[in-house]
Coordinates of C-alpha atoms and ligand atoms in Angstrom, one line a residue:
M16 CA -158.4 40.9 67.5
K17 CA -160.1 43.5 65.4
N18 CA -158.1 46.4 66.8
C19 CA -154.7 44.8 66.8
V20 CA -152.0 46.0 64.4
R21 CA -151.9 44.1 61.2
I22 CA -148.4 43.7 59.7
A23 CA -147.6 42.4 56.3
L24 CA -144.5 40.2 56.1
P25 CA -142.6 39.8 52.8
K26 CA -142.5 36.2 51.4
G27 CA -139.1 35.3 50.0
R28 CA -135.6 36.6 50.7
L29 CA -136.6 39.0 53.5
Y30 CA -138.9 36.7 55.4
D31 CA -136.4 35.1 57.8
S32 CA -134.4 38.2 58.6
G33 CA -137.7 40.2 59.0
T34 CA -139.2 37.7 61.5
A35 CA -135.8 37.5 63.3
L36 CA -135.7 41.2 63.7
L37 CA -139.3 41.3 65.0
A38 CA -138.3 38.6 67.5
R39 CA -135.3 40.7 68.7
A40 CA -137.8 43.5 69.2
G41 CA -139.9 41.2 71.4
I42 CA -142.5 40.4 68.8
E43 CA -142.7 36.6 68.2
I44 CA -145.0 35.1 65.6
A45 CA -147.0 32.2 67.0
P46 CA -145.9 29.0 65.3
A47 CA -148.1 27.8 62.4
D48 CA -150.5 25.1 63.6
G49 CA -150.3 23.1 60.4
S50 CA -153.4 24.7 59.0
R51 CA -153.5 26.8 55.8
K52 CA -154.4 30.0 57.6
L53 CA -153.1 33.1 55.9
V54 CA -153.1 35.3 59.1
F55 CA -151.0 34.5 62.2
P56 CA -151.1 36.3 65.6
D57 CA -148.0 37.2 67.6
R58 CA -147.6 35.3 70.9
D59 CA -149.1 38.2 72.9
G60 CA -152.1 38.8 70.5
R61 CA -151.1 42.4 70.0
F62 CA -150.3 42.0 66.3
E63 CA -151.5 39.9 63.3
F64 CA -149.1 38.9 60.6
I65 CA -150.0 38.4 57.0
P66 CA -147.3 36.9 54.7
L67 CA -147.6 38.5 51.2
K68 CA -145.8 38.8 47.9
P69 CA -143.5 41.8 48.5
V70 CA -144.8 43.9 45.5
D71 CA -148.3 43.7 47.0
I72 CA -147.3 45.0 50.5
P73 CA -147.3 48.8 49.7
V74 CA -150.6 48.4 48.0
Y75 CA -152.3 46.9 51.1
V76 CA -150.6 49.3 53.5
E77 CA -151.5 52.4 51.4
S78 CA -155.1 51.3 51.3
G79 CA -155.2 50.8 55.1
T80 CA -156.4 47.2 54.9
I81 CA -153.1 46.3 56.5
D82 CA -151.6 48.8 59.0
A83 CA -147.8 48.2 58.5
G84 CA -145.4 46.1 56.6
I85 CA -141.8 45.1 56.0
V86 CA -140.7 45.7 52.4
G87 CA -137.5 46.4 50.4
S88 CA -136.8 49.9 49.2
D89 CA -136.5 48.5 45.7
I90 CA -140.2 47.7 45.8
L91 CA -141.1 51.0 47.4
R92 CA -139.2 52.9 44.8
E93 CA -141.0 51.0 42.1
V94 CA -144.5 51.2 43.5
E95 CA -144.4 54.8 44.9
A96 CA -147.1 54.2 47.5
D97 CA -148.2 57.0 49.8
V98 CA -147.1 55.5 53.2
Y99 CA -144.8 56.4 56.1
E100 CA -141.4 54.9 56.1
P101 CA -140.4 55.4 59.8
V102 CA -137.6 52.8 60.1
D103 CA -134.8 51.7 57.9
L104 CA -134.5 48.1 59.2
G105 CA -130.9 47.6 58.0
I106 CA -131.8 44.1 56.7
G107 CA -131.9 42.8 53.1
K108 CA -129.1 45.2 52.1
C109 CA -128.1 44.9 48.4
R110 CA -127.8 47.0 45.3
L111 CA -130.0 47.6 42.3
V112 CA -127.7 47.6 39.3
L113 CA -127.6 47.9 35.5
A114 CA -125.7 44.8 34.3
A115 CA -124.8 43.2 31.0
A116 CA -122.8 40.3 29.5
S117 CA -119.1 40.5 30.2
G118 CA -117.0 41.4 27.1
L119 CA -119.9 42.5 24.9
A120 CA -120.3 46.1 23.9
L121 CA -123.8 47.5 24.5
P122 CA -125.8 48.8 21.6
A123 CA -126.6 52.6 21.5
A124 CA -129.2 53.8 23.9
G125 CA -132.0 54.1 21.4
S126 CA -131.8 50.4 20.5
L127 CA -130.8 49.1 24.0
R128 CA -133.2 46.5 25.4
V129 CA -133.3 46.3 29.2
A130 CA -135.0 43.4 31.0
T131 CA -136.2 44.1 34.6
K132 CA -138.8 43.5 37.3
Y133 CA -138.5 47.3 37.9
P134 CA -139.8 49.0 34.8
R135 CA -140.7 52.4 36.4
T136 CA -137.4 52.6 38.3
T137 CA -135.5 51.7 35.1
E138 CA -137.4 54.2 33.0
R139 CA -136.6 56.9 35.6
F140 CA -132.9 55.9 35.7
F141 CA -132.5 56.3 31.9
R142 CA -134.7 59.4 31.7
G143 CA -132.3 61.0 34.3
K144 CA -129.6 60.4 31.7
Q145 CA -131.8 61.7 28.9
L146 CA -131.7 58.3 27.3
H147 CA -134.5 56.3 25.8
V148 CA -134.3 52.5 26.1
H149 CA -136.7 49.7 25.4
I150 CA -137.8 48.1 28.7
V151 CA -138.8 44.4 28.8
K152 CA -140.8 43.7 31.9
L153 CA -140.2 40.3 33.5
D154 CA -141.2 38.7 36.8
G155 CA -138.1 36.7 37.8
S156 CA -134.9 35.1 36.7
V157 CA -134.1 38.3 34.8
E158 CA -130.4 37.3 34.3
I159 CA -131.5 34.7 31.7
A160 CA -132.9 37.4 29.3
P161 CA -129.6 38.5 27.8
L162 CA -128.3 34.9 27.6
L163 CA -131.4 34.0 25.5
G164 CA -131.3 37.2 23.4
L165 CA -134.4 38.8 24.8
A166 CA -132.5 41.8 26.1
D167 CA -129.0 43.4 26.0
A168 CA -128.9 44.4 29.6
I169 CA -130.8 44.0 32.9
V170 CA -131.6 46.1 35.9
D171 CA -131.8 43.8 38.9
L172 CA -130.8 43.2 42.5
V173 CA -127.2 42.1 43.3
E174 CA -126.4 40.8 46.8
T175 CA -123.3 38.6 46.7
G176 CA -122.8 39.0 42.9
R177 CA -122.8 35.2 42.4
T178 CA -125.8 35.1 40.1
L179 CA -124.2 37.7 37.7
R180 CA -120.8 36.0 37.9
E181 CA -122.1 32.5 37.2
N182 CA -124.1 33.8 34.2
G183 CA -121.1 35.7 32.7
M184 CA -122.4 39.2 33.4
R185 CA -120.8 42.4 34.8
V186 CA -122.2 45.4 36.7
I187 CA -122.2 48.5 34.5
E188 CA -123.6 51.0 36.9
D189 CA -125.3 51.2 40.3
V190 CA -129.0 52.3 40.1
A191 CA -129.8 52.4 43.8
S192 CA -128.8 50.9 47.2
V193 CA -131.5 48.8 48.7
S194 CA -132.5 47.8 52.3
A195 CA -135.8 46.8 54.0
K196 CA -138.1 49.4 55.6
L197 CA -140.9 49.4 58.0
I198 CA -143.9 51.1 56.3
V199 CA -147.0 52.3 58.0
N200 CA -150.4 53.4 56.8
R201 CA -150.9 57.2 57.3
T202 CA -154.3 56.8 59.0
A203 CA -153.2 53.9 61.2
M204 CA -150.4 56.2 62.5
K205 CA -153.2 58.2 64.1
T206 CA -156.0 55.7 64.8
K207 CA -153.7 53.0 66.2
S208 CA -151.1 55.5 67.4
V209 CA -150.2 53.9 70.7
D210 CA -149.5 50.4 69.3
V211 CA -147.9 51.7 66.0
R212 CA -145.6 54.0 67.8
H213 CA -144.7 51.2 70.2
L214 CA -143.8 49.0 67.2
I215 CA -141.7 51.8 65.7
T216 CA -139.9 52.4 69.0
Q217 CA -139.2 48.7 69.5
L218 CA -137.8 48.2 66.0
D219 CA -135.8 51.5 66.2
T220 CA -134.2 50.4 69.4
V221 CA -133.1 47.0 68.0
V222 CA -131.8 48.6 64.8
Y223 CA -129.8 51.3 66.6
E224 CA -128.6 49.3 69.5
N225 CA -127.3 46.5 67.2
P226 CA -126.0 48.2 64.1
G227 CA -124.6 45.7 61.6
Q228 CA -126.3 42.8 63.3
Q229 CA -129.3 42.9 61.0
D230 CA -127.8 41.2 57.9
Ligands
PRP7 C1 -132.5 38.1 43.4 C2 -132.0 38.8 42.1 C3 -130.9 38.0 41.6 C4 -130.3 37.4 42.9 C5 -129.0 38.1 43.2 O1 -133.3 37.1 43.0 O2 -133.1 39.0 41.2 O3 -131.4 37.0 40.8 O4 -131.2 37.5 43.9 O5 -128.4 37.5 44.3 P1 -126.8 37.3 44.3 O6 -126.1 38.6 43.9 O7 -126.5 37.0 45.8 O8 -126.5 36.1 43.4 P2 -134.3 36.4 43.9 O9 -133.6 35.3 44.7 O10 -135.0 37.4 44.8 O11 -135.3 35.6 42.9 P3 -136.0 36.1 41.5 O12 -134.9 36.0 40.5 O13 -137.1 35.1 41.3 O14 -136.5 37.5 41.7

């Protein structure tokens, strides 16, 4: 299996839609055999799948230890890895937004504290407005930060808007639209060209033949 194409799958919110999309492209992950193996083959033995924390996927793919991966554009924007992004998979669509507690005025930019899992994206967003803010880096449940007084606002993902609503927050401004991408290592694009191009074509076909069915 040494020469098969290794593909990183994102654990969490994109896992089910990502594997369903691969299945529609004719690539089915062999069912787990109850072991604690971290690498799974596909049914035909052409690919190997490695479920990883999303933020680690661009790192592995840029290094070439994994050939390709599925990852959200929110992560790609944050990590800025040097990888190909040949297919927008049309799954995991949501928005990255600046949000704050409803009914509360925000402090002036210089003293604004913004909690986020995306410090670089947030810094660039405010720099683009020529504003300096204090960024508080968190790893999850970011909406709780303003409620507990750690921050005045957040930059985070919004999908249905339910989490913001139920925590008394409102969107102030969109930062970016988000969807999942196929990413490919630049060397693998050449050394595993046949299989990688086949993968790209299969996914492209599913995405373009079934627009809107990916969500
Ligand atoms: C994401 C995001 C919000 C929530 C938004 O969290 O950080 O908390 O989903 O979804 P909604 O608009 O549909 O309510 P995720 O589930 O990825 O977990 P995390 O907070 O641990 O990052």
